[in-house]
Coordinates of C-alpha atoms and ligand atoms in Angstrom, one line a residue:
M375 CA -14.2 19.9 10.3
A376 CA -12.1 17.5 12.3
N377 CA -9.0 19.0 14.0
D378 CA -5.7 17.2 14.3
T379 CA -6.6 15.7 17.7
D380 CA -9.8 14.3 16.4
V381 CA -7.9 12.7 13.5
A382 CA -5.2 11.3 15.8
F383 CA -7.6 10.0 18.5
P384 CA -10.9 9.0 16.8
V385 CA -13.6 7.0 18.7
L386 CA -15.0 4.0 16.7
T387 CA -18.7 3.3 17.4
G388 CA -21.6 1.4 16.1
P389 CA -21.3 -1.1 13.2
D390 CA -17.6 0.1 12.4
L391 CA -16.6 -0.9 15.9
D392 CA -18.6 -4.2 15.8
R393 CA -17.1 -5.3 12.5
L394 CA -13.6 -4.5 13.6
V395 CA -14.0 -6.2 17.0
A396 CA -15.3 -9.3 15.4
R397 CA -11.8 -9.9 13.8
G398 CA -9.8 -9.6 17.0
H399 CA -9.3 -11.6 20.2
P400 CA -10.7 -10.4 23.6
R401 CA -8.3 -9.9 26.4
P402 CA -9.5 -9.0 29.9
V403 CA -7.1 -6.5 31.5
K404 CA -6.3 -5.3 35.1
V405 CA -4.9 -2.0 36.3
G406 CA -1.1 -2.0 35.8
D407 CA -1.1 -4.5 32.9
V408 CA 1.3 -3.4 30.2
L409 CA -0.1 -4.0 26.7
F410 CA 3.3 -3.1 25.1
A411 CA 6.3 -1.3 26.4
Q412 CA 8.6 1.3 24.8
G413 CA 11.3 -0.7 22.9
D414 CA 9.0 -3.7 22.2
R415 CA 9.0 -5.0 18.6
N416 CA 6.1 -6.5 16.7
F417 CA 3.7 -5.3 19.3
C418 CA -0.1 -5.8 19.0
F419 CA -2.9 -3.4 18.2
Y420 CA -5.6 -3.0 20.8
I421 CA -9.1 -1.5 20.8
V422 CA -10.4 -0.6 24.2
L423 CA -13.9 -2.0 24.9
E424 CA -14.1 -1.4 28.6
G425 CA -11.8 0.5 31.0
A426 CA -8.9 2.8 30.1
V427 CA -5.4 2.6 28.8
D428 CA -2.7 5.3 29.2
I429 CA -0.1 5.9 26.5
I430 CA 3.1 7.0 28.3
E431 CA 6.3 8.4 26.8
H432 CA 9.5 8.0 28.8
A433 CA 11.8 9.7 26.5
S434 CA 11.6 13.1 28.1
E435 CA 13.2 13.6 31.5
T436 CA 9.9 12.8 33.3
P437 CA 7.5 10.2 31.8
H438 CA 4.2 11.7 30.9
V439 CA 0.8 10.5 29.7
V440 CA 0.4 11.4 26.0
T441 CA -3.3 10.3 26.0
T442 CA -5.7 8.0 27.6
H443 CA -7.7 5.6 25.4
R444 CA -11.2 4.7 26.4
K445 CA -14.1 2.8 24.8
G446 CA -13.8 2.7 21.0
Q447 CA -10.3 4.1 20.9
F448 CA -7.3 2.2 19.8
T449 CA -3.5 2.1 20.4
G450 CA -0.6 2.3 18.0
D451 CA 1.1 4.6 15.5
I452 CA 2.8 3.9 12.2
D453 CA 5.3 1.6 13.9
T454 CA 2.4 -0.9 14.5
L455 CA 2.7 -1.5 10.8
T456 CA 6.4 -1.1 10.2
G457 CA 7.9 -3.7 12.5
R458 CA 10.0 -1.0 14.2
V459 CA 10.1 -0.8 18.0
A460 CA 7.4 1.0 20.0
L461 CA 8.2 4.5 21.0
V462 CA 5.7 4.6 23.9
T463 CA 4.2 2.3 26.6
A464 CA 0.6 1.3 26.8
R465 CA -0.5 0.7 30.5
V466 CA -4.0 -0.2 31.7
V467 CA -5.3 2.3 34.2
E468 CA -8.9 1.1 34.6
E469 CA -9.8 -2.6 34.6
G470 CA -11.8 -3.8 31.6
L471 CA -11.6 -5.5 28.2
V472 CA -9.5 -4.9 25.1
Q473 CA -9.6 -6.5 21.7
M474 CA -6.2 -7.6 20.5
F475 CA -4.9 -7.9 16.9
S476 CA -1.6 -9.1 15.5
T477 CA 0.0 -6.9 12.9
A478 CA -1.1 -9.4 10.2
E479 CA -4.7 -9.3 11.5
L480 CA -4.7 -5.5 11.6
R481 CA -3.4 -5.3 8.0
K482 CA -6.1 -7.7 6.8
A483 CA -8.8 -5.6 8.6
I484 CA -7.4 -2.4 7.0
D485 CA -7.5 -4.0 3.6
E486 CA -10.9 -5.6 3.9
M487 CA -12.6 -2.7 5.6
P488 CA -11.3 0.4 3.7
D489 CA -13.5 2.9 5.5
V490 CA -12.4 1.9 9.0
G491 CA -8.9 1.3 7.6
E492 CA -8.7 4.9 6.5
V493 CA -9.6 6.1 10.0
I494 CA -6.9 3.9 11.5
V495 CA -4.1 4.8 9.0
K496 CA -4.9 8.5 9.2
A497 CA -4.7 8.3 13.0
F498 CA -1.4 6.6 12.9
L499 CA 0.1 9.2 10.5
M500 CA -1.3 12.1 12.5
R501 CA 0.0 10.6 15.8
R502 CA 3.5 10.4 14.4
R503 CA 3.3 13.9 13.1
M504 CA 2.2 15.2 16.5
L505 CA 5.0 13.2 18.1
L506 CA 7.6 14.7 15.8
E507 CA 6.3 18.3 16.0
G508 CA 5.5 18.1 19.7
G509 CA 9.2 17.9 20.8
F510 CA 9.1 14.1 21.5
V511 CA 12.6 13.1 22.3
G512 CA 13.5 9.7 20.8
V513 CA 17.3 9.8 20.7
T514 CA 19.5 12.7 21.3
I515 CA 22.3 13.8 18.9
I516 CA 25.0 16.1 20.2
G517 CA 27.4 17.6 17.6
S518 CA 28.4 20.5 15.6
R519 CA 26.1 21.6 12.8
F520 CA 29.2 22.1 10.7
S521 CA 30.3 18.5 11.0
P522 CA 29.5 16.2 8.1
A523 CA 29.0 13.3 10.4
S524 CA 26.3 15.2 12.4
H525 CA 24.6 16.3 9.3
R526 CA 24.5 12.7 8.0
L527 CA 22.9 11.4 11.3
R528 CA 20.3 14.2 11.4
D529 CA 19.4 13.8 7.7
F530 CA 19.0 10.0 8.3
A531 CA 16.8 10.6 11.3
V532 CA 14.6 13.2 9.6
R533 CA 14.2 11.1 6.4
N534 CA 13.3 8.0 8.5
L535 CA 10.8 9.9 10.8
V536 CA 13.0 9.1 13.8
P537 CA 12.1 11.7 16.6
I538 CA 15.3 13.3 17.8
R539 CA 16.5 16.0 20.1
W540 CA 19.3 17.9 18.3
M541 CA 21.8 19.7 20.4
D542 CA 24.2 22.0 18.5
L543 CA 27.6 22.5 20.1
D544 CA 28.0 25.7 18.2
S545 CA 25.0 27.5 19.6
D546 CA 23.6 25.5 22.5
V547 CA 25.4 25.9 25.9
Q548 CA 23.5 23.0 27.3
A549 CA 25.1 20.8 24.7
E550 CA 28.6 21.6 26.1
E551 CA 27.4 21.0 29.6
M552 CA 25.9 17.7 28.7
L553 CA 29.2 16.6 27.1
R554 CA 31.1 17.6 30.3
T555 CA 28.6 15.7 32.5
L556 CA 29.0 12.6 30.3
G557 CA 32.8 12.9 30.1
V558 CA 32.8 13.1 26.3
A559 CA 35.4 15.3 24.5
A560 CA 34.1 17.5 21.7
S561 CA 36.5 15.6 19.3
E562 CA 34.4 12.5 19.9
T563 CA 31.2 14.0 18.7
P564 CA 28.7 13.6 17.2
I565 CA 27.4 11.3 20.0
V566 CA 24.0 9.7 20.1
I567 CA 22.2 9.1 23.4
G568 CA 19.6 6.3 23.1
T569 CA 16.3 6.2 24.9
K570 CA 17.8 4.0 27.6
G571 CA 20.7 6.4 28.1
Q572 CA 23.2 4.3 26.1
I573 CA 25.9 6.5 24.4
T574 CA 27.5 5.9 21.0
R575 CA 30.4 8.0 19.9
N576 CA 30.4 9.0 16.2
P577 CA 28.1 6.1 15.2
T578 CA 27.7 4.7 11.7
L579 CA 24.2 4.9 10.2
E580 CA 23.7 1.2 11.1
Q581 CA 24.7 1.8 14.7
F582 CA 22.4 4.8 14.8
A583 CA 19.5 2.9 13.3
R584 CA 20.0 0.1 15.9
C585 CA 20.0 2.7 18.6
A586 CA 16.7 4.1 17.3
G587 CA 15.1 0.7 16.9
L588 CA 14.9 0.7 13.1
V589 CA 16.9 -2.4 12.3
V590 CA 14.9 -5.5 11.5
T591 CA 16.5 -8.9 11.4
L592 CA 16.3 -10.6 8.0
D593 CA 15.7 -14.3 7.6
A594 CA 18.5 -15.6 5.3
D595 CA 16.6 -18.9 4.7
H596 CA 13.5 -17.3 3.4
V597 CA 13.0 -17.0 -0.4
Y598 CA 11.1 -13.8 -1.3
D599 CA 9.1 -13.4 -4.5
L600 CA 10.6 -10.0 -5.1
V601 CA 13.5 -8.1 -3.6
V602 CA 13.3 -4.4 -4.5
V603 CA 16.7 -2.5 -4.4
G604 CA 16.0 1.1 -3.6
A605 CA 13.0 2.7 -2.0
G606 CA 12.6 5.8 -4.2
P607 CA 9.4 6.4 -6.1
A608 CA 10.1 3.5 -8.5
G609 CA 10.9 1.0 -5.6
L610 CA 8.0 2.2 -3.5
A611 CA 5.5 2.0 -6.3
A612 CA 6.7 -1.6 -7.1
S613 CA 6.4 -2.4 -3.4
V614 CA 2.8 -1.1 -3.1
Y615 CA 1.6 -3.0 -6.3
A616 CA 3.5 -6.2 -5.6
A617 CA 2.5 -6.4 -1.9
S618 CA -1.1 -5.5 -2.7
E619 CA -1.2 -8.3 -5.3
G620 CA -0.1 -10.9 -2.8
L621 CA 3.7 -11.1 -3.6
D622 CA 6.1 -11.6 -0.8
V623 CA 8.3 -8.4 -1.1
L624 CA 11.4 -7.2 0.6
T625 CA 12.5 -3.6 -0.2
A626 CA 16.0 -2.4 0.9
D627 CA 17.4 1.1 0.8
S628 CA 20.8 2.2 1.8
V629 CA 19.6 5.4 3.3
A630 CA 15.9 6.0 3.6
A631 CA 12.6 5.5 1.8
G632 CA 11.9 8.4 -0.6
G633 CA 15.0 8.5 -2.7
Q634 CA 15.7 11.8 -4.5
A635 CA 12.0 12.7 -4.4
G636 CA 12.1 12.5 -0.6
T637 CA 14.5 15.4 -0.6
S638 CA 12.4 17.6 -2.9
A639 CA 10.8 20.5 -1.0
R640 CA 7.8 20.6 -3.4
I641 CA 6.8 18.5 -6.3
E642 CA 4.4 20.5 -8.4
N643 CA 4.0 18.3 -11.5
Y644 CA 2.8 15.0 -10.0
L645 CA -0.6 14.1 -11.1
G646 CA -3.4 14.6 -8.7
F647 CA -1.8 17.3 -6.5
P648 CA -2.9 20.6 -8.0
T649 CA -1.2 22.7 -5.3
G650 CA 1.9 20.5 -5.2
I651 CA 3.1 18.1 -2.5
S652 CA 6.3 17.9 -0.5
G653 CA 8.5 15.1 -1.7
R654 CA 8.7 13.9 1.9
E655 CA 4.9 13.7 2.4
L656 CA 4.4 11.9 -1.0
T657 CA 7.1 9.3 -0.3
Q658 CA 6.2 8.8 3.4
N659 CA 2.6 8.1 2.4
A660 CA 3.8 5.6 -0.2
L661 CA 6.0 4.0 2.4
I662 CA 3.1 3.5 4.8
Q663 CA 0.9 2.3 1.9
A664 CA 3.5 -0.4 1.0
Q665 CA 3.9 -1.5 4.6
R666 CA 0.1 -1.5 5.0
F667 CA -0.1 -4.1 2.2
G668 CA 2.6 -6.1 4.0
A669 CA 5.8 -5.2 2.1
H670 CA 8.9 -5.5 4.4
I671 CA 11.0 -2.4 4.1
T672 CA 14.4 -2.3 5.6
V673 CA 16.8 0.7 6.1
P674 CA 19.7 1.3 6.1
C675 CA 20.5 -1.7 4.0
S676 CA 22.9 -1.5 1.1
I677 CA 23.0 -4.2 -1.5
R678 CA 26.6 -5.0 -2.4
S679 CA 26.1 -7.5 -5.3
L680 CA 23.7 -9.6 -7.2
G681 CA 24.1 -13.2 -8.3
I682 CA 22.3 -16.4 -9.2
D683 CA 22.1 -19.7 -7.3
G684 CA 20.1 -22.4 -9.0
G685 CA 16.7 -21.0 -9.9
D686 CA 17.0 -18.2 -7.3
R687 CA 18.5 -14.7 -7.5
V688 CA 20.7 -13.8 -4.6
V689 CA 21.4 -10.3 -3.3
T690 CA 24.3 -9.8 -0.9
L691 CA 24.0 -7.1 1.7
E692 CA 27.0 -5.0 2.9
D693 CA 27.4 -7.2 6.0
S694 CA 27.6 -10.3 3.6
T695 CA 24.1 -11.6 4.5
K696 CA 22.7 -13.3 1.4
I697 CA 19.0 -13.0 0.6
R698 CA 17.3 -15.4 -1.9
T699 CA 14.5 -14.3 -4.1
R700 CA 12.7 -15.3 -7.3
C701 CA 12.9 -11.8 -8.8
V702 CA 14.8 -8.6 -8.3
L703 CA 13.8 -5.1 -9.2
V704 CA 16.7 -2.7 -9.6
A705 CA 15.4 0.7 -8.5
S706 CA 18.6 2.1 -7.1
G707 CA 18.2 5.5 -8.9
V708 CA 21.1 7.9 -9.3
M709 CA 23.6 9.7 -7.1
Y710 CA 24.3 13.4 -7.4
R711 CA 27.5 14.5 -9.2
K712 CA 30.3 16.3 -7.4
L713 CA 32.1 19.4 -8.5
D714 CA 35.5 19.1 -10.0
V715 CA 37.3 22.0 -8.2
P716 CA 40.3 22.0 -5.8
R717 CA 39.5 21.3 -2.1
F718 CA 36.1 19.9 -2.9
E719 CA 36.6 16.9 -0.6
D720 CA 37.5 19.2 2.3
F721 CA 34.0 20.6 2.4
D722 CA 31.9 17.8 1.1
G723 CA 29.3 17.5 3.9
A724 CA 30.9 20.5 5.7
G725 CA 29.1 23.2 3.8
I726 CA 28.4 21.3 0.6
Y727 CA 24.9 19.8 0.3
Y728 CA 22.9 17.8 -2.3
A729 CA 19.4 18.5 -0.9
A730 CA 17.6 21.6 0.3
T731 CA 15.0 20.1 2.6
E732 CA 13.5 22.0 5.5
M733 CA 16.4 21.0 7.7
E734 CA 19.1 22.5 5.4
A735 CA 16.9 25.6 4.7
K736 CA 16.5 26.3 8.4
M737 CA 20.3 26.0 8.8
C738 CA 20.7 28.9 6.4
D739 CA 18.5 31.3 8.3
G740 CA 19.7 34.9 7.5
E741 CA 22.7 33.7 5.5
E742 CA 23.8 34.1 1.9
V743 CA 23.9 30.8 0.1
V744 CA 24.9 29.5 -3.3
V745 CA 23.0 27.0 -5.5
I746 CA 24.6 25.5 -8.6
G747 CA 22.5 23.9 -11.3
A748 CA 19.9 24.7 -14.0
G749 CA 17.4 21.9 -13.7
N750 CA 14.1 21.8 -11.8
S751 CA 15.8 20.4 -8.7
A752 CA 18.0 23.5 -8.5
G753 CA 15.0 25.7 -9.1
Q754 CA 13.0 24.1 -6.3
A755 CA 16.0 24.4 -4.0
V756 CA 16.3 28.1 -4.7
V757 CA 12.6 28.6 -3.9
N758 CA 12.8 26.7 -0.7
L759 CA 16.1 28.3 0.5
A760 CA 15.0 31.8 -0.4
R761 CA 12.3 31.5 2.4
H762 CA 15.0 31.4 5.0
A763 CA 18.3 32.7 3.6
R764 CA 19.1 36.4 3.4
R765 CA 20.1 36.0 -0.3
V766 CA 20.4 33.0 -2.7
R767 CA 22.9 33.1 -5.6
L768 CA 21.9 30.7 -8.4
V769 CA 25.0 29.9 -10.4
V770 CA 24.4 28.6 -13.9
R771 CA 27.0 27.5 -16.5
G772 CA 24.8 28.1 -19.5
S773 CA 23.2 31.3 -20.8
D774 CA 19.5 30.4 -20.6
L775 CA 17.8 29.1 -17.5
G776 CA 14.6 28.4 -19.4
A777 CA 16.4 25.8 -21.6
S778 CA 16.5 23.2 -18.7
M779 CA 14.1 24.5 -16.0
S780 CA 10.3 24.5 -16.1
R781 CA 8.8 27.9 -16.9
Y782 CA 6.8 28.1 -13.7
L783 CA 10.0 27.7 -11.7
V784 CA 12.0 30.3 -13.8
D785 CA 9.1 32.8 -13.3
R786 CA 9.0 32.2 -9.6
I787 CA 12.7 32.6 -9.2
E788 CA 12.9 35.7 -11.3
S789 CA 10.2 37.3 -9.1
M790 CA 12.0 36.7 -5.9
D791 CA 13.8 39.8 -4.5
N792 CA 16.5 37.9 -2.6
V793 CA 17.6 35.7 -5.5
T794 CA 20.4 36.6 -7.9
I795 CA 20.9 34.6 -11.0
S796 CA 24.5 34.4 -12.4
L797 CA 24.5 33.0 -15.9
N798 CA 27.6 31.9 -17.9
T799 CA 29.4 31.4 -14.6
N800 CA 31.7 28.6 -13.3
I801 CA 32.9 27.8 -9.8
T802 CA 36.6 28.2 -9.7
G803 CA 37.5 27.4 -6.0
L804 CA 36.4 26.8 -2.5
D805 CA 37.9 28.3 0.7
G806 CA 37.4 27.7 4.4
D807 CA 38.9 26.3 7.6
G808 CA 37.2 23.0 8.6
H809 CA 34.0 24.3 7.1
L810 CA 33.1 26.0 3.8
G811 CA 33.7 29.8 4.2
A812 CA 33.7 31.1 0.7
V813 CA 33.0 30.2 -2.9
R814 CA 35.0 31.6 -5.8
M815 CA 33.4 32.0 -9.2
K816 CA 34.0 33.5 -12.5
S817 CA 31.6 34.6 -15.2
R818 CA 32.6 35.1 -18.8
D819 CA 34.5 38.4 -19.4
A820 CA 34.6 39.3 -15.7
A821 CA 37.2 39.0 -12.9
E822 CA 37.0 36.2 -10.4
E823 CA 34.6 36.9 -7.6
T824 CA 34.7 35.6 -4.0
L825 CA 31.4 35.2 -2.2
K826 CA 31.5 34.5 1.6
T827 CA 29.1 31.7 2.3
S828 CA 28.9 28.7 4.6
A829 CA 26.5 26.7 2.3
L830 CA 26.8 25.5 -1.3
F831 CA 24.0 23.4 -2.8
L832 CA 24.8 21.2 -5.8
F833 CA 22.3 20.1 -8.4
I834 CA 24.5 19.4 -11.4
G835 CA 23.2 16.1 -12.6
A836 CA 23.6 12.6 -11.4
D837 CA 25.2 9.2 -12.2
P838 CA 23.5 5.8 -11.8
N839 CA 23.9 3.7 -8.7
T840 CA 24.9 0.6 -10.5
S841 CA 28.4 -0.3 -9.2
W842 CA 26.8 -3.2 -7.4
L843 CA 25.6 -4.6 -10.8
R844 CA 28.8 -4.4 -12.8
G845 CA 29.6 -7.7 -14.6
C846 CA 26.2 -9.0 -13.8
V847 CA 23.7 -7.2 -16.1
E848 CA 24.2 -5.2 -19.3
L849 CA 24.7 -1.5 -18.7
D850 CA 25.0 1.4 -21.2
K851 CA 28.1 3.5 -21.7
R852 CA 27.1 5.8 -18.8
G853 CA 26.3 2.9 -16.5
F854 CA 22.5 2.9 -16.7
V855 CA 20.7 -0.4 -16.9
L856 CA 19.7 -1.7 -20.3
T857 CA 16.3 -3.5 -20.6
G858 CA 14.1 -5.1 -23.1
I859 CA 14.7 -4.1 -26.7
Q860 CA 17.7 -2.0 -25.7
L861 CA 19.7 -5.2 -24.9
A862 CA 22.3 -6.6 -27.4
P863 CA 20.5 -8.4 -30.3
E864 CA 22.2 -11.7 -29.3
T865 CA 21.0 -11.6 -25.7
P866 CA 17.6 -13.4 -26.3
R867 CA 19.6 -16.2 -28.0
L868 CA 21.8 -16.8 -24.9
E869 CA 21.3 -20.1 -23.1
R870 CA 19.7 -18.5 -20.1
W871 CA 16.9 -17.2 -22.3
S872 CA 16.4 -20.2 -24.5
A873 CA 16.2 -22.3 -21.4
I874 CA 13.1 -20.3 -20.3
G875 CA 11.7 -20.1 -23.9
R876 CA 11.2 -16.3 -24.1
A877 CA 12.9 -13.0 -24.8
P878 CA 13.4 -10.3 -22.1
F879 CA 10.3 -8.3 -21.2
L880 CA 10.2 -4.6 -21.7
L881 CA 11.7 -3.7 -18.3
E882 CA 13.8 -6.9 -17.9
T883 CA 17.6 -6.7 -17.8
S884 CA 19.9 -9.2 -19.5
L885 CA 19.4 -11.5 -16.5
P886 CA 16.0 -13.3 -16.5
G887 CA 13.9 -12.3 -13.5
V888 CA 15.9 -9.1 -12.8
F889 CA 14.0 -6.0 -13.8
A890 CA 14.9 -2.3 -13.7
A891 CA 12.7 0.8 -13.1
G892 CA 13.0 4.5 -12.7
D893 CA 16.0 6.8 -13.0
V894 CA 18.5 3.9 -13.0
R895 CA 17.0 2.5 -16.3
S896 CA 18.7 3.6 -19.5
G897 CA 16.6 6.0 -21.4
S898 CA 14.0 6.5 -18.7
V899 CA 12.4 10.0 -18.2
K900 CA 13.9 11.3 -14.9
R901 CA 10.7 12.2 -13.2
V902 CA 8.7 11.0 -10.2
A903 CA 5.7 10.0 -12.4
S904 CA 7.8 7.9 -14.8
A905 CA 9.6 6.2 -11.9
V906 CA 6.2 5.3 -10.3
G907 CA 4.9 4.1 -13.7
D908 CA 8.0 1.9 -14.3
G909 CA 7.7 0.5 -10.8
A910 CA 4.1 -0.4 -11.2
M911 CA 4.7 -1.9 -14.7
A912 CA 7.6 -4.0 -13.6
V913 CA 5.3 -5.9 -11.2
S914 CA 3.3 -7.2 -14.0
F915 CA 6.5 -8.7 -15.5
V916 CA 7.4 -10.2 -12.2
H917 CA 4.0 -12.0 -12.2
A918 CA 4.6 -13.2 -15.7
H919 CA 8.1 -14.4 -14.9
I920 CA 7.0 -16.2 -11.7
G921 CA 3.9 -17.6 -13.4
A922 CA 5.9 -19.1 -16.2
R923 CA 8.3 -20.8 -13.8
V924 CA 5.6 -22.6 -11.7
Ligands
FAD832 C1 15.8 17.9 -5.3 C2 15.0 17.2 -6.3 C3 13.8 17.7 -6.8 C4 13.1 16.9 -7.7 N1 11.9 17.4 -8.1 C5 11.1 16.7 -9.0 C6 9.8 17.2 -9.4 O1 9.4 18.2 -8.9 N2 9.1 16.4 -10.2 C7 9.6 15.3 -10.8 O2 8.9 14.6 -11.5 N3 10.8 14.8 -10.5 C8 11.6 15.5 -9.6 N4 12.9 15.1 -9.3 C9 13.4 13.8 -9.9 C10 12.7 12.6 -9.1 O3 12.9 12.8 -7.8 C11 13.4 11.3 -9.6 O4 13.2 11.2 -11.0 C12 12.9 10.1 -8.9 O5 13.1 10.2 -7.5 C13 13.5 8.8 -9.4 O6 13.0 7.8 -8.6 P1 13.8 6.4 -8.5 O7 13.0 5.6 -7.6 O8 14.0 5.9 -9.8 O9 15.2 6.7 -7.9 P2 15.7 7.5 -6.6 O10 14.7 8.5 -6.2 O11 17.1 8.0 -7.0 O12 15.8 6.4 -5.5 C14 16.8 5.4 -5.5 C15 17.0 4.8 -4.1 O13 17.8 3.7 -4.2 C16 18.7 3.7 -3.0 N5 19.9 2.9 -3.4 C17 20.9 3.2 -4.3 N6 21.8 2.2 -4.3 C18 21.4 1.2 -3.4 C19 21.9 0.0 -3.1 N7 23.1 -0.5 -3.6 N8 21.3 -0.7 -2.1 C20 20.1 -0.3 -1.6 N9 19.6 0.9 -1.9 C21 20.2 1.7 -2.8 C22 19.0 5.1 -2.8 O14 19.3 5.3 -1.4 C23 17.6 5.8 -3.1 O15 16.8 5.9 -2.0 C24 13.6 15.8 -8.3 C25 14.9 15.3 -7.9 C26 15.6 16.0 -6.9 C27 16.9 15.5 -6.5

């Protein structure tokens, strides 16, 4: 069986190598030639035919050779497909010949030669995994683990596969020394140190993304076939199907690809994964799949509003850039609800969390933590946190956990020794000084109880992310997007519909050419599989809308 290194650094030989080489361009190389350097964008893909190429990482204190590619081996990792900057440098160390491919040529080869394509994509994914797990330092974040701003940056980095070195001011003496050397006060943290040594104090996500080389420049003059708003399961599915069917797709997400599913520790009910799959793995694979087919995916990129200009739809980004498109897919999902108790705002992000990924779970090592909620997301969080925390208290307002949580999760939770379930219980208050220190709760017929804890996890339902659509498409009373037959009976008779001679499609909103998929859609089943199904189905309506217009 192939080990991780074999998967990451395969050697192409025989007909596979010949068929791939026939699609590229030969480039003779001399010792010292740099094929691409760390920080380069849109860098090419190279197969070594003669000679040798070193892959060097400069992010650690002393540059070191990660690997040396020889005959039949190839350069690149997932960023060869994503348009992000290169994290390493490729330098020729033995004179010879390489075969060069642009990203578009590589994508075409992967599409048309699925067997070789699989080897390349698997190698790219494994290389990134090895880079992340092997302590590769992309950018450094120094801050307090109790600071909401630090948590936001780390969460953003993890969800976007940005390699980081995290230095915790509360437990790492080197972090303090580093701040002193840099002349930065603790009050100015979190700070981010880029790979070229540039320091940004308390950056926004956009500044951080720029520092990490994530930001891509969008062409405001271009007209896309489809702009997908939100890269959760619905948006990613639509991106995969649309791009694979030749549509020109831009997908924007305000935080990271993956949406809610990306924060799920383990999804056990998604078809085809009998032992479950982590939400992160599922959605990262979908992201690579979409990019492999040529979808442009940009983060962090919030859409502020939607409008019409002539025959085009226009989405406006936070920075006021306007993007024109023939169709829009609203896949902006939902946002977790907050708790209505005094001092909630004081601890939101400073001890209150809405996800229980590996990062949060590790933060709770040996501690007692509280989870509120009775759905599957709360159940998964408990299972994940209980592996690290000393004790997990699950607080449920109702009297029957099985009424809202899948049986397999209830059984698992009930069998865990370090989990306590408090039914018929409400949170009455929060205490702490700068960071959450205690949660007060009261169960029916009992006195108020105070539980000392530095972490409270909320899974109490969610509201749709549709403020950017208000006044533009019809929404239901709770703000979810109405589509197809849910729309007001007079909608199909409006001028905008009679002008195109048809009624709205099943997943089409009150605005022609604007579709909705996944959790944001009124009446949808709030599940990964339904979101994926919606996203895939919406693409067929996009084709029908575009086809009818030409
Ligand atoms: C912890 C947890 C565990 C779960 N476990 C399971 C499970 O085991 N099985 C299951 O079937 N389901 C599970 N679910 C539910 C499932 O994850 C959701 O039903 C699914 O993710 C919905 O997908 P979506 O694409 O419709 O929306 P979302 O996943 O909500 O994605 C929406 C995306 O849109 C982005 N966005 C929002 N507004 C904007 C804007 N204005 N501009 C740009 N981007 C924007 C957001 O950042 C987000 O990434 C779980 C949910 C959670 C929270």
